[in-house]
């Protein structure tokens, strides 16, 4: 049955034009938030202003995802390759999680959101890690939207580390090579027990995965928009889901 999904936000949005089926909302949506720098450049402003506005878009996306019935939202906030950026920019990006959480954590708790972090904390500054750990601890008991931040995340590093650990277990005699299955590898990745994303969104017109969830995205639907990340609104999410709902997922089989 096609009917309009519930909304406690302004109804003057693309839900008016896109009829979403509430029975086919993607469970897990992953987003590559790209275009902060270009958004700022276009306005003659420094790149960090783009990141600051990108942070506001994170909140909009989380509210919209929750409102639309998405259960898990994974956001690519900092990659293992982003360290090659100028130090000032990296330092600014490292402050954003704590700034975001200082403003939003109370509301996230109220809205029953569960904050998670996926990445390699050992290379992150302690102020970034402690802000994330506090948010993770304070929301661990929540069972609403899972807001999963990929921070110092790189898929090849994730896969390499998990293979190293499996290799060690084999050499220790805890595991036999024949025990290794796709399920076992999946569980050893940083996503753990989270299901694979149903839908991947990338903003800014770039058409690549940039070392993001390479294993987990094997059968995800991909949706790209030219909008820069700071411009991202609920309308974009509704449009992405509307297109997702037109797709037939065959997982290599026949429809
Ligand atoms: C890519 O755009 C974006 C990033 C590397 C940073 C993404 C971070 C945020 C959106 C804010 C995160 C907020 C929280 C709360 C963790 P780019 O700067 O590479 O854009 P460009 O390709 O136009 O230069």
PDB file of C-alpha atoms and ligand atoms in Angstrom:
ATOM      1  CA  UNK A   1       0.000   0.000   0.000  1.00  0.00           C
ATOM      2  CA  UNK A   2       1.381   3.402  -0.961  1.00  0.00           C
ATOM      3  CA  UNK A   3       0.695   6.063   1.592  1.00  0.00           C
ATOM      4  CA  UNK A   4       2.427   9.155   2.789  1.00  0.00           C
ATOM      5  CA  UNK A   5       4.912   8.552   5.582  1.00  0.00           C
ATOM      6  CA  UNK A   6       4.457  10.384   8.867  1.00  0.00           C
ATOM      7  CA  UNK A   7       6.207  13.712   9.262  1.00  0.00           C
ATOM      8  CA  UNK A   8       6.525  16.024  12.192  1.00  0.00           C
ATOM      9  CA  UNK A   9       8.486  18.469  10.077  1.00  0.00           C
ATOM     10  CA  UNK A  10       7.268  21.024   7.586  1.00  0.00           C
ATOM     11  CA  UNK A  11       5.016  19.307   5.084  1.00  0.00           C
ATOM     12  CA  UNK A  12       6.026  21.781   2.352  1.00  0.00           C
ATOM     13  CA  UNK A  13       8.728  19.476   1.085  1.00  0.00           C
ATOM     14  CA  UNK A  14       9.255  16.820  -1.514  1.00  0.00           C
ATOM     15  CA  UNK A  15       7.152  14.331   0.447  1.00  0.00           C
ATOM     16  CA  UNK A  16       4.358  16.280  -1.262  1.00  0.00           C
ATOM     17  CA  UNK A  17       5.604  15.187  -4.654  1.00  0.00           C
ATOM     18  CA  UNK A  18       7.194  11.829  -3.805  1.00  0.00           C
ATOM     19  CA  UNK A  19       4.837   9.241  -2.375  1.00  0.00           C
ATOM     20  CA  UNK A  20       7.045   6.988  -0.281  1.00  0.00           C
ATOM     21  CA  UNK A  21       5.978   3.478   0.550  1.00  0.00           C
ATOM     22  CA  UNK A  22       6.390   3.062   4.327  1.00  0.00           C
ATOM     23  CA  UNK A  23       6.932  -0.668   3.755  1.00  0.00           C
ATOM     24  CA  UNK A  24      10.118  -0.117   1.768  1.00  0.00           C
ATOM     25  CA  UNK A  25      12.133   2.483   3.644  1.00  0.00           C
ATOM     26  CA  UNK A  26      15.861   1.577   3.546  1.00  0.00           C
ATOM     27  CA  UNK A  27      16.856   0.218   6.946  1.00  0.00           C
ATOM     28  CA  UNK A  28      20.477   1.408   6.771  1.00  0.00           C
ATOM     29  CA  UNK A  29      21.533   4.489   4.813  1.00  0.00           C
ATOM     30  CA  UNK A  30      25.198   5.443   4.465  1.00  0.00           C
ATOM     31  CA  UNK A  31      26.273   8.897   3.325  1.00  0.00           C
ATOM     32  CA  UNK A  32      29.519  10.193   1.837  1.00  0.00           C
ATOM     33  CA  UNK A  33      29.260  13.847   2.812  1.00  0.00           C
ATOM     34  CA  UNK A  34      31.219  15.562   0.051  1.00  0.00           C
ATOM     35  CA  UNK A  35      31.525  19.109  -1.264  1.00  0.00           C
ATOM     36  CA  UNK A  36      32.009  21.186   1.882  1.00  0.00           C
ATOM     37  CA  UNK A  37      35.117  22.833   0.449  1.00  0.00           C
ATOM     38  CA  UNK A  38      33.541  23.624  -2.916  1.00  0.00           C
ATOM     39  CA  UNK A  39      30.418  24.954  -1.226  1.00  0.00           C
ATOM     40  CA  UNK A  40      32.570  27.419   0.714  1.00  0.00           C
ATOM     41  CA  UNK A  41      34.783  28.291  -2.262  1.00  0.00           C
ATOM     42  CA  UNK A  42      31.752  29.137  -4.364  1.00  0.00           C
ATOM     43  CA  UNK A  43      30.843  31.680  -1.688  1.00  0.00           C
ATOM     44  CA  UNK A  44      34.375  33.072  -1.438  1.00  0.00           C
ATOM     45  CA  UNK A  45      34.766  31.659   2.072  1.00  0.00           C
ATOM     46  CA  UNK A  46      37.439  29.457   3.672  1.00  0.00           C
ATOM     47  CA  UNK A  47      36.963  25.696   3.470  1.00  0.00           C
ATOM     48  CA  UNK A  48      36.321  25.397   7.204  1.00  0.00           C
ATOM     49  CA  UNK A  49      33.125  27.418   6.790  1.00  0.00           C
ATOM     50  CA  UNK A  50      31.980  24.636   4.507  1.00  0.00           C
ATOM     51  CA  UNK A  51      32.730  22.046   7.184  1.00  0.00           C
ATOM     52  CA  UNK A  52      30.912  24.146   9.792  1.00  0.00           C
ATOM     53  CA  UNK A  53      27.839  24.210   7.569  1.00  0.00           C
ATOM     54  CA  UNK A  54      28.355  20.528   6.821  1.00  0.00           C
ATOM     55  CA  UNK A  55      27.935  19.909  10.537  1.00  0.00           C
ATOM     56  CA  UNK A  56      24.530  21.602  10.416  1.00  0.00           C
ATOM     57  CA  UNK A  57      23.578  19.338   7.526  1.00  0.00           C
ATOM     58  CA  UNK A  58      24.474  16.318   9.699  1.00  0.00           C
ATOM     59  CA  UNK A  59      21.774  17.349  12.142  1.00  0.00           C
ATOM     60  CA  UNK A  60      19.240  17.939   9.346  1.00  0.00           C
ATOM     61  CA  UNK A  61      20.009  14.538   7.854  1.00  0.00           C
ATOM     62  CA  UNK A  62      19.690  12.763  11.218  1.00  0.00           C
ATOM     63  CA  UNK A  63      16.318  14.383  11.971  1.00  0.00           C
ATOM     64  CA  UNK A  64      15.077  13.626   8.475  1.00  0.00           C
ATOM     65  CA  UNK A  65      16.299  10.019   8.610  1.00  0.00           C
ATOM     66  CA  UNK A  66      14.565   9.441  11.925  1.00  0.00           C
ATOM     67  CA  UNK A  67      11.410  11.094  10.667  1.00  0.00           C
ATOM     68  CA  UNK A  68      11.331   8.917   7.559  1.00  0.00           C
ATOM     69  CA  UNK A  69      11.781   5.693   9.496  1.00  0.00           C
ATOM     70  CA  UNK A  70      15.418   4.928   8.631  1.00  0.00           C
ATOM     71  CA  UNK A  71      16.943   2.864  11.450  1.00  0.00           C
ATOM     72  CA  UNK A  72      20.687   3.308  10.867  1.00  0.00           C
ATOM     73  CA  UNK A  73      22.460   6.318   9.410  1.00  0.00           C
ATOM     74  CA  UNK A  74      26.204   5.987   8.806  1.00  0.00           C
ATOM     75  CA  UNK A  75      28.029   9.234   8.010  1.00  0.00           C
ATOM     76  CA  UNK A  76      31.566   9.375   6.538  1.00  0.00           C
ATOM     77  CA  UNK A  77      32.988  12.202   8.645  1.00  0.00           C
ATOM     78  CA  UNK A  78      36.758  11.660   8.287  1.00  0.00           C
ATOM     79  CA  UNK A  79      38.688   9.113   6.269  1.00  0.00           C
ATOM     80  CA  UNK A  80      42.072   7.515   6.910  1.00  0.00           C
ATOM     81  CA  UNK A  81      43.235   9.497   3.845  1.00  0.00           C
ATOM     82  CA  UNK A  82      41.974  12.883   5.108  1.00  0.00           C
ATOM     83  CA  UNK A  83      45.113  13.273   7.285  1.00  0.00           C
ATOM     84  CA  UNK A  84      46.948  14.458   4.155  1.00  0.00           C
ATOM     85  CA  UNK A  85      44.945  17.720   4.238  1.00  0.00           C
ATOM     86  CA  UNK A  86      46.512  20.909   5.638  1.00  0.00           C
ATOM     87  CA  UNK A  87      46.964  20.713   9.420  1.00  0.00           C
ATOM     88  CA  UNK A  88      44.612  23.658  10.096  1.00  0.00           C
ATOM     89  CA  UNK A  89      41.808  21.911   8.255  1.00  0.00           C
ATOM     90  CA  UNK A  90      42.443  18.583   9.983  1.00  0.00           C
ATOM     91  CA  UNK A  91      42.506  20.304  13.381  1.00  0.00           C
ATOM     92  CA  UNK A  92      39.213  21.987  12.580  1.00  0.00           C
ATOM     93  CA  UNK A  93      37.610  18.720  11.455  1.00  0.00           C
ATOM     94  CA  UNK A  94      38.809  17.040  14.664  1.00  0.00           C
ATOM     95  CA  UNK A  95      36.979  19.659  16.720  1.00  0.00           C
ATOM     96  CA  UNK A  96      33.655  19.224  14.922  1.00  0.00           C
ATOM     97  CA  UNK A  97      32.470  16.052  16.697  1.00  0.00           C
ATOM     98  CA  UNK A  98      32.836  17.655  20.125  1.00  0.00           C
ATOM     99  CA  UNK A  99      31.252  20.888  18.921  1.00  0.00           C
ATOM    100  CA  UNK A 100      28.374  18.961  17.383  1.00  0.00           C
ATOM    101  CA  UNK A 101      27.867  16.842  20.484  1.00  0.00           C
ATOM    102  CA  UNK A 102      28.146  19.817  22.861  1.00  0.00           C
ATOM    103  CA  UNK A 103      25.197  21.384  21.024  1.00  0.00           C
ATOM    104  CA  UNK A 104      23.184  18.304  20.109  1.00  0.00           C
ATOM    105  CA  UNK A 105      23.829  15.519  22.613  1.00  0.00           C
ATOM    106  CA  UNK A 106      20.924  16.404  24.915  1.00  0.00           C
ATOM    107  CA  UNK A 107      18.513  16.421  21.992  1.00  0.00           C
ATOM    108  CA  UNK A 108      19.954  13.177  20.617  1.00  0.00           C
ATOM    109  CA  UNK A 109      19.350  11.564  24.016  1.00  0.00           C
ATOM    110  CA  UNK A 110      15.791  12.950  24.111  1.00  0.00           C
ATOM    111  CA  UNK A 111      15.113  11.629  20.617  1.00  0.00           C
ATOM    112  CA  UNK A 112      16.297   8.151  21.649  1.00  0.00           C
ATOM    113  CA  UNK A 113      19.199   8.248  19.149  1.00  0.00           C
ATOM    114  CA  UNK A 114      22.058   5.816  19.683  1.00  0.00           C
ATOM    115  CA  UNK A 115      25.415   7.362  18.730  1.00  0.00           C
ATOM    116  CA  UNK A 116      28.161   5.060  17.507  1.00  0.00           C
ATOM    117  CA  UNK A 117      31.655   5.513  16.169  1.00  0.00           C
ATOM    118  CA  UNK A 118      33.312   3.384  13.516  1.00  0.00           C
ATOM    119  CA  UNK A 119      37.004   3.940  12.831  1.00  0.00           C
ATOM    120  CA  UNK A 120      40.440   3.811  14.369  1.00  0.00           C
ATOM    121  CA  UNK A 121      40.424   5.898  17.564  1.00  0.00           C
ATOM    122  CA  UNK A 122      44.117   5.356  18.353  1.00  0.00           C
ATOM    123  CA  UNK A 123      45.183   7.988  15.797  1.00  0.00           C
ATOM    124  CA  UNK A 124      42.549  10.562  16.775  1.00  0.00           C
ATOM    125  CA  UNK A 125      43.194  13.398  19.247  1.00  0.00           C
ATOM    126  CA  UNK A 126      42.049  12.550  22.759  1.00  0.00           C
ATOM    127  CA  UNK A 127      39.520  15.421  22.812  1.00  0.00           C
ATOM    128  CA  UNK A 128      37.780  13.956  19.758  1.00  0.00           C
ATOM    129  CA  UNK A 129      37.751  10.433  21.164  1.00  0.00           C
ATOM    130  CA  UNK A 130      36.508  11.466  24.599  1.00  0.00           C
ATOM    131  CA  UNK A 131      33.624  13.506  23.116  1.00  0.00           C
ATOM    132  CA  UNK A 132      32.613  10.534  20.985  1.00  0.00           C
ATOM    133  CA  UNK A 133      33.016   8.051  23.841  1.00  0.00           C
ATOM    134  CA  UNK A 134      30.843  10.186  26.093  1.00  0.00           C
ATOM    135  CA  UNK A 135      28.105  10.350  23.449  1.00  0.00           C
ATOM    136  CA  UNK A 136      28.358   6.612  22.784  1.00  0.00           C
ATOM    137  CA  UNK A 137      28.138   5.817  26.522  1.00  0.00           C
ATOM    138  CA  UNK A 138      25.258   8.223  27.213  1.00  0.00           C
ATOM    139  CA  UNK A 139      23.172   6.905  24.320  1.00  0.00           C
ATOM    140  CA  UNK A 140      24.109   3.210  24.523  1.00  0.00           C
ATOM    141  CA  UNK A 141      20.751   2.292  26.044  1.00  0.00           C
ATOM    142  CA  UNK A 142      18.724   4.100  23.371  1.00  0.00           C
ATOM    143  CA  UNK A 143      16.922   2.053  20.775  1.00  0.00           C
ATOM    144  CA  UNK A 144      15.952   4.688  18.221  1.00  0.00           C
ATOM    145  CA  UNK A 145      17.956   5.817  15.192  1.00  0.00           C
ATOM    146  CA  UNK A 146      21.548   4.520  15.188  1.00  0.00           C
ATOM    147  CA  UNK A 147      23.744   7.477  14.209  1.00  0.00           C
ATOM    148  CA  UNK A 148      27.041   5.895  13.249  1.00  0.00           C
ATOM    149  CA  UNK A 149      29.975   8.249  12.604  1.00  0.00           C
ATOM    150  CA  UNK A 150      32.782   6.900  10.440  1.00  0.00           C
ATOM    151  CA  UNK A 151      35.733   8.776  11.896  1.00  0.00           C
ATOM    152  CA  UNK A 152      39.274   7.973  10.842  1.00  0.00           C
ATOM    153  CA  UNK A 153      37.665   5.205   8.842  1.00  0.00           C
ATOM    154  CA  UNK A 154      39.109   3.517   5.762  1.00  0.00           C
ATOM    155  CA  UNK A 155      37.705   0.349   4.326  1.00  0.00           C
ATOM    156  CA  UNK A 156      41.021  -1.146   3.213  1.00  0.00           C
ATOM    157  CA  UNK A 157      42.505  -0.589   6.667  1.00  0.00           C
ATOM    158  CA  UNK A 158      39.380  -2.116   8.223  1.00  0.00           C
ATOM    159  CA  UNK A 159      39.620  -5.202   6.014  1.00  0.00           C
ATOM    160  CA  UNK A 160      43.403  -5.483   6.486  1.00  0.00           C
ATOM    161  CA  UNK A 161      43.097  -5.308  10.281  1.00  0.00           C
ATOM    162  CA  UNK A 162      40.378  -7.928  10.348  1.00  0.00           C
ATOM    163  CA  UNK A 163      42.437 -10.276   8.146  1.00  0.00           C
ATOM    164  CA  UNK A 164      45.455  -9.769  10.423  1.00  0.00           C
ATOM    165  CA  UNK A 165      43.360 -10.727  13.449  1.00  0.00           C
ATOM    166  CA  UNK A 166      41.981 -13.801  11.671  1.00  0.00           C
ATOM    167  CA  UNK A 167      45.506 -14.803  10.568  1.00  0.00           C
ATOM    168  CA  UNK A 168      46.697 -14.502  14.163  1.00  0.00           C
ATOM    169  CA  UNK A 169      43.851 -16.717  15.371  1.00  0.00           C
ATOM    170  CA  UNK A 170      44.771 -19.317  12.757  1.00  0.00           C
ATOM    171  CA  UNK A 171      48.408 -19.288  13.803  1.00  0.00           C
ATOM    172  CA  UNK A 172      47.327 -19.552  17.469  1.00  0.00           C
ATOM    173  CA  UNK A 173      45.216 -22.596  16.576  1.00  0.00           C
ATOM    174  CA  UNK A 174      41.940 -20.905  17.642  1.00  0.00           C
ATOM    175  CA  UNK A 175      40.534 -20.868  14.110  1.00  0.00           C
ATOM    176  CA  UNK A 176      40.849 -23.102  11.063  1.00  0.00           C
ATOM    177  CA  UNK A 177      40.964 -21.579   7.546  1.00  0.00           C
ATOM    178  CA  UNK A 178      37.848 -23.578   6.653  1.00  0.00           C
ATOM    179  CA  UNK A 179      35.970 -21.800   9.474  1.00  0.00           C
ATOM    180  CA  UNK A 180      36.303 -18.473   7.636  1.00  0.00           C
ATOM    181  CA  UNK A 181      33.020 -17.540   6.033  1.00  0.00           C
ATOM    182  CA  UNK A 182      31.607 -14.335   4.573  1.00  0.00           C
ATOM    183  CA  UNK A 183      29.499 -13.974   7.734  1.00  0.00           C
ATOM    184  CA  UNK A 184      32.556 -14.328   9.956  1.00  0.00           C
ATOM    185  CA  UNK A 185      34.503 -11.714   7.975  1.00  0.00           C
ATOM    186  CA  UNK A 186      31.471  -9.399   8.055  1.00  0.00           C
ATOM    187  CA  UNK A 187      31.232  -9.669  11.830  1.00  0.00           C
ATOM    188  CA  UNK A 188      34.942  -8.906  12.210  1.00  0.00           C
ATOM    189  CA  UNK A 189      34.606  -5.593  10.352  1.00  0.00           C
ATOM    190  CA  UNK A 190      34.014  -2.349  12.218  1.00  0.00           C
ATOM    191  CA  UNK A 191      30.302  -2.496  11.420  1.00  0.00           C
ATOM    192  CA  UNK A 192      30.125  -5.664  13.548  1.00  0.00           C
ATOM    193  CA  UNK A 193      26.545  -6.828  13.790  1.00  0.00           C
ATOM    194  CA  UNK A 194      25.093  -3.845  11.865  1.00  0.00           C
ATOM    195  CA  UNK A 195      23.415  -4.924   8.646  1.00  0.00           C
ATOM    196  CA  UNK A 196      24.885  -3.731   5.339  1.00  0.00           C
ATOM    197  CA  UNK A 197      23.655  -0.380   4.016  1.00  0.00           C
ATOM    198  CA  UNK A 198      20.636  -0.635   1.732  1.00  0.00           C
ATOM    199  CA  UNK A 199      21.315   2.742   0.215  1.00  0.00           C
ATOM    200  CA  UNK A 200      24.491   4.786  -0.261  1.00  0.00           C
ATOM    201  CA  UNK A 201      24.213   8.512  -0.916  1.00  0.00           C
ATOM    202  CA  UNK A 202      27.093  10.668  -2.124  1.00  0.00           C
ATOM    203  CA  UNK A 203      26.807  14.399  -2.544  1.00  0.00           C
ATOM    204  CA  UNK A 204      28.730  16.881  -4.714  1.00  0.00           C
ATOM    205  CA  UNK A 205      28.543  15.085  -8.058  1.00  0.00           C
ATOM    206  CA  UNK A 206      31.526  12.785  -7.457  1.00  0.00           C
ATOM    207  CA  UNK A 207      30.863   9.205  -8.543  1.00  0.00           C
ATOM    208  CA  UNK A 208      33.191   7.042  -6.460  1.00  0.00           C
ATOM    209  CA  UNK A 209      33.331   5.178  -3.151  1.00  0.00           C
ATOM    210  CA  UNK A 210      36.553   6.688  -1.783  1.00  0.00           C
ATOM    211  CA  UNK A 211      37.483   3.698   0.382  1.00  0.00           C
ATOM    212  CA  UNK A 212      34.103   3.679   2.144  1.00  0.00           C
ATOM    213  CA  UNK A 213      32.503   0.407   3.285  1.00  0.00           C
ATOM    214  CA  UNK A 214      33.797  -1.545   0.289  1.00  0.00           C
ATOM    215  CA  UNK A 215      32.741  -4.912   1.703  1.00  0.00           C
ATOM    216  CA  UNK A 216      29.431  -3.739   3.152  1.00  0.00           C
ATOM    217  CA  UNK A 217      28.276  -1.890   0.003  1.00  0.00           C
ATOM    218  CA  UNK A 218      28.473  -4.992  -2.206  1.00  0.00           C
ATOM    219  CA  UNK A 219      24.717  -4.974  -2.902  1.00  0.00           C
ATOM    220  CA  UNK A 220      23.702  -1.493  -1.787  1.00  0.00           C
ATOM    221  CA  UNK A 221      21.789   0.805  -4.096  1.00  0.00           C
ATOM    222  CA  UNK A 222      23.773   3.922  -4.985  1.00  0.00           C
ATOM    223  CA  UNK A 223      22.337   7.432  -5.297  1.00  0.00           C
ATOM    224  CA  UNK A 224      24.289  10.511  -6.275  1.00  0.00           C
ATOM    225  CA  UNK A 225      23.363  14.167  -6.204  1.00  0.00           C
ATOM    226  CA  UNK A 226      25.160  17.268  -7.455  1.00  0.00           C
ATOM    227  CA  UNK A 227      24.183  19.124  -4.278  1.00  0.00           C
ATOM    228  CA  UNK A 228      27.097  19.969  -2.014  1.00  0.00           C
ATOM    229  CA  UNK A 229      26.821  18.439   1.450  1.00  0.00           C
ATOM    230  CA  UNK A 230      26.013  21.729   3.277  1.00  0.00           C
ATOM    231  CA  UNK A 231      22.998  22.064   0.957  1.00  0.00           C
ATOM    232  CA  UNK A 232      21.632  18.637   1.832  1.00  0.00           C
ATOM    233  CA  UNK A 233      18.059  18.692   3.142  1.00  0.00           C
ATOM    234  CA  UNK A 234      15.268  16.296   3.872  1.00  0.00           C
ATOM    235  CA  UNK A 235      14.084  16.800   0.272  1.00  0.00           C
ATOM    236  CA  UNK A 236      17.266  15.150  -1.017  1.00  0.00           C
ATOM    237  CA  UNK A 237      16.763  12.201   1.316  1.00  0.00           C
ATOM    238  CA  UNK A 238      13.147  11.828   0.230  1.00  0.00           C
ATOM    239  CA  UNK A 239      14.246  11.961  -3.429  1.00  0.00           C
ATOM    240  CA  UNK A 240      16.918   9.319  -2.803  1.00  0.00           C
ATOM    241  CA  UNK A 241      14.430   7.014  -1.080  1.00  0.00           C
ATOM    242  CA  UNK A 242      11.836   7.563  -3.810  1.00  0.00           C
ATOM    243  CA  UNK A 243      14.398   6.418  -6.373  1.00  0.00           C
ATOM    244  CA  UNK A 244      15.490   3.531  -4.129  1.00  0.00           C
ATOM    245  CA  UNK A 245      11.877   2.386  -4.023  1.00  0.00           C
ATOM    246  CA  UNK A 246      11.816   2.234  -7.842  1.00  0.00           C
ATOM    247  CA  UNK A 247      14.767  -0.145  -7.928  1.00  0.00           C
ATOM    248  CA  UNK A 248      14.553  -3.926  -7.971  1.00  0.00           C
ATOM    249  CA  UNK A 249      17.237  -5.461  -5.787  1.00  0.00           C
ATOM    250  CA  UNK A 250      18.245  -8.763  -7.333  1.00  0.00           C
ATOM    251  CA  UNK A 251      21.470  -9.592  -5.451  1.00  0.00           C
ATOM    252  CA  UNK A 252      22.806 -11.224  -8.583  1.00  0.00           C
ATOM    253  CA  UNK A 253      19.662 -13.296  -9.089  1.00  0.00           C
ATOM    254  CA  UNK A 254      16.603 -12.729 -11.247  1.00  0.00           C
ATOM    255  CA  UNK A 255      13.726 -10.495 -10.329  1.00  0.00           C
TER     256      UNK A 255
HETATM  257  C1  LIG B   1      34.373  16.153   2.264  1.00  0.00           C
HETATM  258  O1  LIG B   1      34.173  17.379   1.645  1.00  0.00           O
HETATM  259  C2  LIG B   1      34.030  16.298   3.660  1.00  0.00           C
HETATM  260  C3  LIG B   1      34.820  15.991   4.711  1.00  0.00           C
HETATM  261  C4  LIG B   1      36.162  15.408   4.546  1.00  0.00           C
HETATM  262  C5  LIG B   1      34.402  16.257   6.079  1.00  0.00           C
HETATM  263  C6  LIG B   1      33.012  15.877   6.351  1.00  0.00           C
HETATM  264  C7  LIG B   1      32.640  16.383   7.674  1.00  0.00           C
HETATM  265  C8  LIG B   1      31.468  16.974   7.947  1.00  0.00           C
HETATM  266  C9  LIG B   1      30.403  17.132   6.965  1.00  0.00           C
HETATM  267  C10 LIG B   1      31.152  17.456   9.294  1.00  0.00           C
HETATM  268  C11 LIG B   1      31.174  16.308  10.247  1.00  0.00           C
HETATM  269  C12 LIG B   1      30.415  16.595  11.414  1.00  0.00           C
HETATM  270  C13 LIG B   1      30.409  15.828  12.498  1.00  0.00           C
HETATM  271  C14 LIG B   1      29.427  16.114  13.529  1.00  0.00           C
HETATM  272  C15 LIG B   1      31.353  14.732  12.703  1.00  0.00           C
HETATM  273  P1  LIG B   1      35.414  18.179   1.084  1.00  0.00           P
HETATM  274  O2  LIG B   1      35.875  19.136   2.119  1.00  0.00           O
HETATM  275  O3  LIG B   1      36.436  17.223   0.591  1.00  0.00           O
HETATM  276  O4  LIG B   1      34.779  18.976  -0.096  1.00  0.00           O
HETATM  277  P2  LIG B   1      35.482  19.343  -1.466  1.00  0.00           P
HETATM  278  O5  LIG B   1      35.615  18.056  -2.223  1.00  0.00           O
HETATM  279  O6  LIG B   1      34.498  20.271  -2.083  1.00  0.00           O
HETATM  280  O7  LIG B   1      36.785  19.984  -1.159  1.00  0.00           O
END
